[in-house]
Coordinates of N, CA and C and ligand atoms in Angstrom, one line a residue:
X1 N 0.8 -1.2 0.0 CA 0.0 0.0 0.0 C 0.9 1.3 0.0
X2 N 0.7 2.4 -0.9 CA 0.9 3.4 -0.7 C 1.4 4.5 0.4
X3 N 2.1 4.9 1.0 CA 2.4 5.8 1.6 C 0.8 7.1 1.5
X4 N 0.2 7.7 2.4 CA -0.5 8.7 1.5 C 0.5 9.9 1.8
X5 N 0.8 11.0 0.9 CA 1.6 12.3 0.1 C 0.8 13.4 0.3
X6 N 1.8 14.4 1.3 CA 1.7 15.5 1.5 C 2.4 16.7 0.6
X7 N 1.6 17.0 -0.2 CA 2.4 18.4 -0.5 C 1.9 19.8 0.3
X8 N 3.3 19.8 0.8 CA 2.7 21.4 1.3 C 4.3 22.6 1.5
X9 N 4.1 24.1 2.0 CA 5.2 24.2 1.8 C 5.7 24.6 3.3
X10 N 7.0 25.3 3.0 CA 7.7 25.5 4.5 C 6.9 26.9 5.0
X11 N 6.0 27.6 4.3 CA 5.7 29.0 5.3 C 3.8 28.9 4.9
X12 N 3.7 27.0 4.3 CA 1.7 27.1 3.7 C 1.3 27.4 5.1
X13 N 0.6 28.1 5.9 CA -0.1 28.2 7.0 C -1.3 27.2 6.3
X14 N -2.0 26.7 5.3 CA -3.0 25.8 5.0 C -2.3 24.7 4.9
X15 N -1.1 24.4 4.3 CA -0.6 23.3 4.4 C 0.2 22.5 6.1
X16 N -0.1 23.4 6.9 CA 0.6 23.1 8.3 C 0.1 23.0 9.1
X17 N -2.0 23.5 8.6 CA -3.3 22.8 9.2 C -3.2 21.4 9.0
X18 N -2.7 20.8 7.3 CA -2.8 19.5 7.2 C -2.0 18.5 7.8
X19 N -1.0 18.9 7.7 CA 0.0 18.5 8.6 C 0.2 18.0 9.9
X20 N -0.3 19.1 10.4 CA -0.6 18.8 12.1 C -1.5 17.4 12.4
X21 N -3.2 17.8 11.5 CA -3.9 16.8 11.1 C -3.4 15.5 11.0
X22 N -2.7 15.4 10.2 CA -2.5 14.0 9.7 C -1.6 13.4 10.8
X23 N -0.8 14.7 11.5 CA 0.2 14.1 12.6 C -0.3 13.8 13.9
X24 N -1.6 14.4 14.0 CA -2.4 14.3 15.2 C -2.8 12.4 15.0
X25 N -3.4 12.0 14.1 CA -3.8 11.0 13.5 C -3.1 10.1 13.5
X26 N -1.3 10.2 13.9 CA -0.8 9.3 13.6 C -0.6 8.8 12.6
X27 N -1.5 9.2 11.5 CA -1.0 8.3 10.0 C 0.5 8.8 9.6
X28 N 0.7 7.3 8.9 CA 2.2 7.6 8.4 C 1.7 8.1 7.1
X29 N 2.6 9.0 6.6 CA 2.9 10.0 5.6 C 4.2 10.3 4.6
X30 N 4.4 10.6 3.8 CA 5.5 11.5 3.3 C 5.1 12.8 2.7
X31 N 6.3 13.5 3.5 CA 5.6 14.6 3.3 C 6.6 15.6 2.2
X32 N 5.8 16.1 0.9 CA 6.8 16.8 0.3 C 6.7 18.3 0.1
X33 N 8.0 19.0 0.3 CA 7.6 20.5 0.3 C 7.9 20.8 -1.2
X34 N 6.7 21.9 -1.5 CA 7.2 22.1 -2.5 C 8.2 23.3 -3.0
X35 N 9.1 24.1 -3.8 CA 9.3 24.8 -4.0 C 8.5 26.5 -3.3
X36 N 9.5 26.9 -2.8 CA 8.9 28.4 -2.1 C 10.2 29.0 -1.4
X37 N 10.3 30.5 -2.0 CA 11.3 31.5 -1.4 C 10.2 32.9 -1.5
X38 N 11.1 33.6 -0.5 CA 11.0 35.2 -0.1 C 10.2 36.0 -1.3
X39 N 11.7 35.4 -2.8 CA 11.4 36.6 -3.7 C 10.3 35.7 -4.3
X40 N 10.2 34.6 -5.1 CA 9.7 34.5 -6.0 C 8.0 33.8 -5.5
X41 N 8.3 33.3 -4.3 CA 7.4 33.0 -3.7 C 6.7 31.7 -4.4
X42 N 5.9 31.3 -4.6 CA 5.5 29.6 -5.0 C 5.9 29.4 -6.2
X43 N 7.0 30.0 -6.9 CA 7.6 29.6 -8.5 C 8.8 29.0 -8.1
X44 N 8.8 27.7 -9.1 CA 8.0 27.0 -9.9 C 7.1 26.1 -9.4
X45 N 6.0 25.9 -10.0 CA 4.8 25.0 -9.3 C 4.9 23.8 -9.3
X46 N 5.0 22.7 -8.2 CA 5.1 21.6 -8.1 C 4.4 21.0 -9.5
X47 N 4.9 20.3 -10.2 CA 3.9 19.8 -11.3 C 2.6 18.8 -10.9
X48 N 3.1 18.4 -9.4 CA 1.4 17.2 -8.8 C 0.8 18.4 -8.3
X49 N 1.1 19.5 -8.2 CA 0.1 20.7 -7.4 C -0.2 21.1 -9.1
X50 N 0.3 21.4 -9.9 CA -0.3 21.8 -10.9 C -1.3 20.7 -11.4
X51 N -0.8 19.1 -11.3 CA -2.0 18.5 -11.9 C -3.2 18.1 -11.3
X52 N -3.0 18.3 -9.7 CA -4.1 18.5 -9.1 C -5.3 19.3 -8.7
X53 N -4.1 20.2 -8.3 CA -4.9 21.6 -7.9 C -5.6 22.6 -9.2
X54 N -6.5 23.2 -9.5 CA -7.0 23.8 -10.2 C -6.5 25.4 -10.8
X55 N -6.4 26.0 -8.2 CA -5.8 26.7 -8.1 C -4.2 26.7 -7.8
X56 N -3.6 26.0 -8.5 CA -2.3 25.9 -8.2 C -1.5 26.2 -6.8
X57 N -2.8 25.8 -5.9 CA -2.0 25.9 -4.5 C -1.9 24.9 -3.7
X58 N -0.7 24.7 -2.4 CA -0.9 23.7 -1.7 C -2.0 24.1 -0.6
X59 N -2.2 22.9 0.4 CA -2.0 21.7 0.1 C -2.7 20.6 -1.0
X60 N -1.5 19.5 -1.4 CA -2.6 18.8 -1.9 C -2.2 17.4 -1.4
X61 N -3.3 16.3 -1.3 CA -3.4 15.2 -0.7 C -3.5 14.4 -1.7
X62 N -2.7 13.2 -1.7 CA -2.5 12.0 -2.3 C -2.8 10.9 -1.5
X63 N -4.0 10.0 -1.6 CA -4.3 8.7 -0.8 C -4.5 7.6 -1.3
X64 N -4.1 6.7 -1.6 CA -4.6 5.6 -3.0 C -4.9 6.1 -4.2
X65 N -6.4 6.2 -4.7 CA -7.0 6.9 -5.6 C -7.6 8.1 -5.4
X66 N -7.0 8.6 -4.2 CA -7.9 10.1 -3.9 C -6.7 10.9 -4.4
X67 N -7.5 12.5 -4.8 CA -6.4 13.3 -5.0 C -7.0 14.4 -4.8
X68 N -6.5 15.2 -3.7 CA -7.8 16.5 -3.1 C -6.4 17.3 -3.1
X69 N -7.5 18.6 -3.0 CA -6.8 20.2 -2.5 C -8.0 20.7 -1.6
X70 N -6.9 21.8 -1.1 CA -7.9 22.9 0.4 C -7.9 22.3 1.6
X71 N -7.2 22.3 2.5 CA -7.3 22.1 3.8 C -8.4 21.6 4.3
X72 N -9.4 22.3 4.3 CA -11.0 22.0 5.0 C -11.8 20.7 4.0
X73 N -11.4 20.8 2.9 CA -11.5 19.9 2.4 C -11.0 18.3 2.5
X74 N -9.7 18.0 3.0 CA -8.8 17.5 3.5 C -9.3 16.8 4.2
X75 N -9.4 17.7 5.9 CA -9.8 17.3 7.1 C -11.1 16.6 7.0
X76 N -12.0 16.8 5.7 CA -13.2 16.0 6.1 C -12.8 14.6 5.6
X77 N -12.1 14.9 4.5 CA -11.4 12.9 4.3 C -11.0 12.2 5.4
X78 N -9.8 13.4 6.0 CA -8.8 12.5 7.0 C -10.1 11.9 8.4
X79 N -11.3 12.6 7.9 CA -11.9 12.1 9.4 C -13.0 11.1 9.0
X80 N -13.0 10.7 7.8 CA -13.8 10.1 7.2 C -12.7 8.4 7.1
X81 N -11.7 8.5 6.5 CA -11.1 7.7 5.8 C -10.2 7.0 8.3
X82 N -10.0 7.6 8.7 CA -9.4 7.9 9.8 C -10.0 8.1 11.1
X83 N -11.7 7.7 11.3 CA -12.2 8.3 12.7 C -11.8 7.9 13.8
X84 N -10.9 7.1 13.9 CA -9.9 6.8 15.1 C -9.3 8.0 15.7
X85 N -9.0 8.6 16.8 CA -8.3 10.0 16.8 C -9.3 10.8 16.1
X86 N -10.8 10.9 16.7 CA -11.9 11.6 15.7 C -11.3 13.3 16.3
X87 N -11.1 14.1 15.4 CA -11.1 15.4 15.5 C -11.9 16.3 15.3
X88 N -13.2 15.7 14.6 CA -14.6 16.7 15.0 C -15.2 16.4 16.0
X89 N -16.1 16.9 16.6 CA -16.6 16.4 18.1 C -17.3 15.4 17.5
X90 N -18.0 14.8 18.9 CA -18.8 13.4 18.7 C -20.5 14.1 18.1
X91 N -21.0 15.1 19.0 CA -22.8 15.5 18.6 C -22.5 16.0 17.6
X92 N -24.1 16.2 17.2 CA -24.0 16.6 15.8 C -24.1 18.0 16.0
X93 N -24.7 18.9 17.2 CA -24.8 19.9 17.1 C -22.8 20.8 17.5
X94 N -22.3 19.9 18.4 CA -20.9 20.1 18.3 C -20.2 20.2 17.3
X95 N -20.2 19.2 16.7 CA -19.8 19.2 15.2 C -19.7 20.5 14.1
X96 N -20.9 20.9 14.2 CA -21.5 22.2 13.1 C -20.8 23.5 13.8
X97 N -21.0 23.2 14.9 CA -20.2 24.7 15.8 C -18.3 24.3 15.1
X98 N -18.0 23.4 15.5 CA -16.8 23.4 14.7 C -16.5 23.8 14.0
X99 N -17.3 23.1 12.9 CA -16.9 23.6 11.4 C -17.2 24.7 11.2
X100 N -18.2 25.5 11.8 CA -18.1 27.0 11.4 C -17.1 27.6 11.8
X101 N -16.6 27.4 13.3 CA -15.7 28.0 13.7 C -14.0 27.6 12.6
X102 N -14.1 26.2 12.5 CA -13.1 26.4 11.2 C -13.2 27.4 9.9
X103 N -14.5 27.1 9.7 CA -14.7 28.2 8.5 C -14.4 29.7 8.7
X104 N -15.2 30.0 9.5 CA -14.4 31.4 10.3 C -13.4 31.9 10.2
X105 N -12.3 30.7 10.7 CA -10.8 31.1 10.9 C -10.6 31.4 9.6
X106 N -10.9 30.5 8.8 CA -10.1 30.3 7.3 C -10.5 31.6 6.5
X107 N -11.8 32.2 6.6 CA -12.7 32.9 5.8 C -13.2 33.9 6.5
X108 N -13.2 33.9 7.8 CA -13.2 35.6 8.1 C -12.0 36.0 8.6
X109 N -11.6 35.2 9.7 CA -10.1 35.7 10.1 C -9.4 36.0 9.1
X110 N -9.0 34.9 9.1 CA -7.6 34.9 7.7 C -7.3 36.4 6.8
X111 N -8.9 36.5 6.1 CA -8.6 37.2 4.6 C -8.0 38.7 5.3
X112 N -8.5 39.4 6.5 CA -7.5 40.1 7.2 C -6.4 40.5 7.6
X113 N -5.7 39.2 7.5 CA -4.2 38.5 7.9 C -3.7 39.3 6.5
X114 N -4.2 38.6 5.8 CA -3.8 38.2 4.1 C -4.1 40.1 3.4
X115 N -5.1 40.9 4.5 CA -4.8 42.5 3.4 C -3.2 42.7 4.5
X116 N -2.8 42.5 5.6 CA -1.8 43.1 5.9 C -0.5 42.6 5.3
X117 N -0.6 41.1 4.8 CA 0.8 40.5 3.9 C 1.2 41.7 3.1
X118 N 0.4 42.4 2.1 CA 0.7 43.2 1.1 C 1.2 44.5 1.3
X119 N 1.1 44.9 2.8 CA 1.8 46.3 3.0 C 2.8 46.8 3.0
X120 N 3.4 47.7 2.7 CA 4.4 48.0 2.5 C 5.2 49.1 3.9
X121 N 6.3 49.0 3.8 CA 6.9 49.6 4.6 C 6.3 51.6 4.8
X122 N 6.4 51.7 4.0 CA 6.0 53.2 3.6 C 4.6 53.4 3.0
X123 N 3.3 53.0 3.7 CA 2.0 52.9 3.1 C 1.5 54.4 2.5
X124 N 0.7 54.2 1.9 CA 0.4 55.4 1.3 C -1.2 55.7 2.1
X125 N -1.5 57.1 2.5 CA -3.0 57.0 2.9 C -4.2 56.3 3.5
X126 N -4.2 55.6 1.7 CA -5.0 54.7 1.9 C -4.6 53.4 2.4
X127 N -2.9 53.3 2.0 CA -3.0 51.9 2.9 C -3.2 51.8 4.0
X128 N -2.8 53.1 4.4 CA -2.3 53.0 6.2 C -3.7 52.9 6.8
X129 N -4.8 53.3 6.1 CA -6.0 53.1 6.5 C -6.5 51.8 6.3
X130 N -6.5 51.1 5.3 CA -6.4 49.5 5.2 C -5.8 48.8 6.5
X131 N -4.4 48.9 6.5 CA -4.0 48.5 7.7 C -4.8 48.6 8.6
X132 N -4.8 49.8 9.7 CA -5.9 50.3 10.9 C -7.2 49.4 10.7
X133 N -8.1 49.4 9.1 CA -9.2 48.7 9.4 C -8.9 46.6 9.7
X134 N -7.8 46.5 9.1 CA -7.9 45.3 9.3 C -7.0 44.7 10.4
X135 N -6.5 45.6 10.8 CA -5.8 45.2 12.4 C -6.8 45.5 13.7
X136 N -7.8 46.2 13.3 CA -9.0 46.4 14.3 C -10.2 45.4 14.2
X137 N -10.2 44.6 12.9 CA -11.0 43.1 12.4 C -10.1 42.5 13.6
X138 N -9.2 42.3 13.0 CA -8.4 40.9 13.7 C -8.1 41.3 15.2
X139 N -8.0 42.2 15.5 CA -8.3 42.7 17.2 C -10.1 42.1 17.6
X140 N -10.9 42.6 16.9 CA -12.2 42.5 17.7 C -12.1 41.2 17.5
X141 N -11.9 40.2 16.5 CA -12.0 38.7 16.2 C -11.2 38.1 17.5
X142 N -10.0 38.7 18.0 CA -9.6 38.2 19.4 C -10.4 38.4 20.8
X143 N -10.9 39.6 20.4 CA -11.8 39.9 21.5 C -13.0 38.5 22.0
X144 N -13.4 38.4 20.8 CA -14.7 37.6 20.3 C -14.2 36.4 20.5
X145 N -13.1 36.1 20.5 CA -12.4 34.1 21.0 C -12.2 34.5 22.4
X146 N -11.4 35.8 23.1 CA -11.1 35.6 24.8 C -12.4 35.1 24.9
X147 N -13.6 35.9 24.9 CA -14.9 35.5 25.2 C -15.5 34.5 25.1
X148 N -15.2 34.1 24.2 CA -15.9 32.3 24.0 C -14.7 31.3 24.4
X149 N -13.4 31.5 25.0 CA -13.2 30.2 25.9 C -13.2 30.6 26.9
X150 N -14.2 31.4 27.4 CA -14.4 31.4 28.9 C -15.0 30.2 29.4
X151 N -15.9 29.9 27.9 CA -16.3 28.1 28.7 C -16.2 27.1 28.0
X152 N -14.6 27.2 27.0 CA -14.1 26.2 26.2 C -12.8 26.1 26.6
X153 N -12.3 24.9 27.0 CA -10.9 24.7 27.0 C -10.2 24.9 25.7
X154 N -11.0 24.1 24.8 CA -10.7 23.9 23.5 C -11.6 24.8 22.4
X155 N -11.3 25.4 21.7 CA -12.9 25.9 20.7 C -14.2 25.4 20.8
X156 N -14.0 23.9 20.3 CA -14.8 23.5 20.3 C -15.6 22.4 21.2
X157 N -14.6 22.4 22.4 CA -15.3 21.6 23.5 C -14.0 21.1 23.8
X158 N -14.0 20.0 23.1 CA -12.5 19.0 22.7 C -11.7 19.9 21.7
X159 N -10.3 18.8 21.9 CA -9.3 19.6 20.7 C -9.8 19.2 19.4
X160 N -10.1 19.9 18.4 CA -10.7 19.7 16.9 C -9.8 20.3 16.1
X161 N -10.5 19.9 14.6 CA -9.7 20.9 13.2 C -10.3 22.3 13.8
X162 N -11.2 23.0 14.1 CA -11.1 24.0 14.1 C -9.8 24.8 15.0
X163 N -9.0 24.2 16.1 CA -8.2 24.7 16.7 C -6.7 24.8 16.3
X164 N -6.8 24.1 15.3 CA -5.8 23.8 14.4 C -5.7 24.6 13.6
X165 N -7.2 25.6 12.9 CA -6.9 26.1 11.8 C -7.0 27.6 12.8
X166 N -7.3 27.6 13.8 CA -7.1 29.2 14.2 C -5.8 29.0 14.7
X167 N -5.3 28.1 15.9 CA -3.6 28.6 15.4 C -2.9 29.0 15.0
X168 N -3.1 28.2 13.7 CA -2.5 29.1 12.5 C -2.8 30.1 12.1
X169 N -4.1 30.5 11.8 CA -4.2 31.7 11.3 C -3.5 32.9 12.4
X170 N -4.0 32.6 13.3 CA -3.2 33.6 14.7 C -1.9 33.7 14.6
X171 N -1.2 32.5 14.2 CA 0.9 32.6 14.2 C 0.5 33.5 13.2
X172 N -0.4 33.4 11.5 CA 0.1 34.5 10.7 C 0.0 36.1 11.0
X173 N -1.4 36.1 12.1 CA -1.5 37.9 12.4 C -0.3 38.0 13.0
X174 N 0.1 37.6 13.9 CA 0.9 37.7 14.9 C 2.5 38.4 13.5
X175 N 2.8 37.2 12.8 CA 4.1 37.7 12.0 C 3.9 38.8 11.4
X176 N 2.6 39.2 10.9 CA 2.2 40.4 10.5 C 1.4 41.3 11.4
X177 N 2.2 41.6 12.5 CA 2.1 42.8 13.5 C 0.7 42.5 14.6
X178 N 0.1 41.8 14.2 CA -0.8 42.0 15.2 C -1.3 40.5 15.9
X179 N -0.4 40.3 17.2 CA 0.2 39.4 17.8 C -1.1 39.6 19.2
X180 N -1.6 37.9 19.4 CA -2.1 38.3 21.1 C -1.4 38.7 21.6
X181 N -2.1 39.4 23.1 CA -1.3 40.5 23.8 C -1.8 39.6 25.6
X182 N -1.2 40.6 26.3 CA -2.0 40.3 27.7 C -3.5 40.8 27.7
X183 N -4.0 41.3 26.9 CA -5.5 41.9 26.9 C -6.3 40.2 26.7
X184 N -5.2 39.3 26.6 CA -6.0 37.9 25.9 C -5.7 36.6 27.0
X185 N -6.0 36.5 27.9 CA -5.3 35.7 28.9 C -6.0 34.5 28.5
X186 N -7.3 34.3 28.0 CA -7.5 32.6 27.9 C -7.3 32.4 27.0
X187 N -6.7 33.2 25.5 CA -6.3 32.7 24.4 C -5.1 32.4 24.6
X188 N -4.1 32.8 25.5 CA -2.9 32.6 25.8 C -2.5 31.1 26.5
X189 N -3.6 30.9 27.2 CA -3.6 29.9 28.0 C -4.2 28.6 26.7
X190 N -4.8 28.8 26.6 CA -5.1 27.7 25.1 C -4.2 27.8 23.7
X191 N -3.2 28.7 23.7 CA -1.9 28.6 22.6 C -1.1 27.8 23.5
X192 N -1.2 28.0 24.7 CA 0.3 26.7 25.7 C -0.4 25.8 25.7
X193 N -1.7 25.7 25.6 CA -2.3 24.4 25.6 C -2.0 23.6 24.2
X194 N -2.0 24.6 23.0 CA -2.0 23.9 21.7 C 0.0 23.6 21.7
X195 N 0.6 24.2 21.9 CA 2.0 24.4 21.8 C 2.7 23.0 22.4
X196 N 1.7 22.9 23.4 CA 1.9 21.6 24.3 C 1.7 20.2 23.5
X197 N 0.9 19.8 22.3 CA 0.7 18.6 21.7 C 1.7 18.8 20.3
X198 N 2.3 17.6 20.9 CA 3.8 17.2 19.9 C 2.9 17.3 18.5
X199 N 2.2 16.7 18.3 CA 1.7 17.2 16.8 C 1.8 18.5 16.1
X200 N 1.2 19.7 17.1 CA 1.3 21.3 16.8 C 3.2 21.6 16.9
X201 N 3.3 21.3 18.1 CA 5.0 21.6 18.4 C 5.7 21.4 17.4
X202 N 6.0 20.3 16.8 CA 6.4 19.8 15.8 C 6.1 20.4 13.9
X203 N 5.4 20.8 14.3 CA 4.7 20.9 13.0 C 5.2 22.8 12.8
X204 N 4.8 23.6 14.0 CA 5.0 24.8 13.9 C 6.2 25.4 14.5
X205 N 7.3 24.5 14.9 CA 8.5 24.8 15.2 C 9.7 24.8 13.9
X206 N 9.2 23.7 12.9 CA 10.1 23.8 11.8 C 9.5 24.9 11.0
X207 N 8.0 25.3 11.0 CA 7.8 26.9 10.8 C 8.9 27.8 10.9
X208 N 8.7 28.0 12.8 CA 9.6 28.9 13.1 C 11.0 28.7 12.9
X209 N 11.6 27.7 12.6 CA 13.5 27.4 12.4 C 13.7 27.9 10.6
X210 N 11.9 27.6 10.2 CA 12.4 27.7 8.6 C 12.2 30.0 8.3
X211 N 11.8 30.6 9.4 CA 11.4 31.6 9.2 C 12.4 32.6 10.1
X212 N 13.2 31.4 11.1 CA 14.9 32.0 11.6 C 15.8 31.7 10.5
X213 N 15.8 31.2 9.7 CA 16.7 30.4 8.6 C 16.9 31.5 7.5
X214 N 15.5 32.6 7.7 CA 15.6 33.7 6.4 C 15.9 34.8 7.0
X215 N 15.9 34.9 8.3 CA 16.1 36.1 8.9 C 15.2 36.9 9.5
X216 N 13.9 36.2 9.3 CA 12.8 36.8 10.2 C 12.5 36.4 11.0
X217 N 11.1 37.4 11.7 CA 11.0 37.1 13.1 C 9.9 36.1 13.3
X218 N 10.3 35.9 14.2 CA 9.4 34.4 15.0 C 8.4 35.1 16.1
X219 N 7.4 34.4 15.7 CA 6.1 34.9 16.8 C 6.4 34.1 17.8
X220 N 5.3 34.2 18.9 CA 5.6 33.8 20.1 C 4.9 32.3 20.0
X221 N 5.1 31.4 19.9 CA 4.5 29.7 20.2 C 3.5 29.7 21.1
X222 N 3.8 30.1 22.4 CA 2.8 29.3 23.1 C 2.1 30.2 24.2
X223 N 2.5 30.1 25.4 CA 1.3 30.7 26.1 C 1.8 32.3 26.9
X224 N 3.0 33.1 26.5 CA 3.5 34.3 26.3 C 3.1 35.1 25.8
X225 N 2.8 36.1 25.8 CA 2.7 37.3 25.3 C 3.7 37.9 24.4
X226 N 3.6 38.7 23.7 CA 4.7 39.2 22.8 C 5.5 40.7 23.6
Ligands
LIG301 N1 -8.4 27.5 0.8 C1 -7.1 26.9 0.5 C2 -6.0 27.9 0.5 C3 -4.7 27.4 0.0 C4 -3.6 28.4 -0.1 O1 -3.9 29.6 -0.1 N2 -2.4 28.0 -0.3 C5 -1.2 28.9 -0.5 C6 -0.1 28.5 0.5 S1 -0.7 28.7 2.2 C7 -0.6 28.7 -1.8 O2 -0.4 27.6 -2.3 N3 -0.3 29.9 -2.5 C8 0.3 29.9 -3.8 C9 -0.5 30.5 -4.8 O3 -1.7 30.9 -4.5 O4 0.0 30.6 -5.9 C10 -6.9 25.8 1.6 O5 -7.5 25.8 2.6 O6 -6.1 24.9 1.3

């Protein structure tokens, strides 16, 4: 039987959802990075991400005869193909809270994250107003998680994919300036909680060694403040 094949890359924040996943799971893997630097950034395109993916992005999954792209996509295989190590909750009404709350991360948090990637050192006007609006998103969006694990350890009850995919999206605000603070004490306390399972540790530490390796800076891992 097949190994099942990870493509993903050294800085995919989607591909290091999957990752974790599949490492949480225990399944054995190989995992391949694909091509990715500073300047040129995802050139040249893996040719199995080109023949997979539609949008030419990672991650993409190889499993026998399956061949998927998209993260959220992914996680519904790995928990379909894999419900040992189940990582959605057990109810069904648990479940749905999950998944929105994954969807969230991916689709409202995120696209936030992703207007501050593009800023420039010297913003013009309107960027600097761009910036302000979407660092005050991604502030209220912290606001809005302190508050709801006042009676979650986890997001979603238990440890799930959704806690996996806001992780991540949080290390990327964080690299782009807008990092939990002490204003966030039980988000802090649930990043040392996430930091804590060798799956995350593992998975977002060669993050951080691959983003000291270029010369940048490293967000804070676990349950610290910046
Ligand atoms: N919704 C997708 C997003 C995938 C994505 O944005 N991948 C990025 C890396 S994290 C990528 O491959 N970017 C290269 C490109 O768009 O050309 C998912 O969840 O997998």
């Amino acid at each position: 039987m097949n190994k099942l094949k990870l493509y993903s890359g050294p800085l995919s924040m989607f591909g290091a959802k999957v990752e974790i996943a599949v490492r949480e799971k225990g399944i054995e893997f190989d995992l391949v990075m694909v091509p990715f630097d500073f300047e040129r950034g995802y050139t040249p395109k893996h040719p199995e991400v080109l023949r997979i993916n539609p949008k030419w992005q990672v991650p993409v999954l190889i499993d026998e005869g399956v061949q998927l792209f998209d993260s959220t996509q992914i996680f519904e295989y790995l928990e379909d193909r894999w419900p040992e190590q189940p990582l959605w909750p057990h109810s069904i009404a648990a479940r749905a809270e999950a998944r929105k709350q994954e969807h969230c991360s991916d689709e409202v948090f995120f696209p936030h994250v992703i207007r501050l990637m593009g800023m420039r050192a010297n913003p013009d006007p309107v960027e600097a107003q761009e910036w302000k609006n979407a660092t005050a998103a991604i502030e209220a969006y912290y606001l809005g998680m302190e508050q709801w694990l006042q009676d979650h350890e986890y997001i979603a009850g238990q440890f799930s994919y959704a806690d996996i995919a806001f992780y991540m999206a949080q290390f990327f605000a964080a690299r782009h300036t807008v990092p939990l603070t002490a204003q966030h004490p039980r988000l802090l306390a649930w990043r040392g909680r996430m930091i804590d399972r060798p799956a995350v540790r593992l998975v977002v530490t060669a993050m951080a060694d691959y983003l000291r390796s270029q010369g940048q800076m490293v967000p804070q891992l676990g349950d610290q403040a910046t």
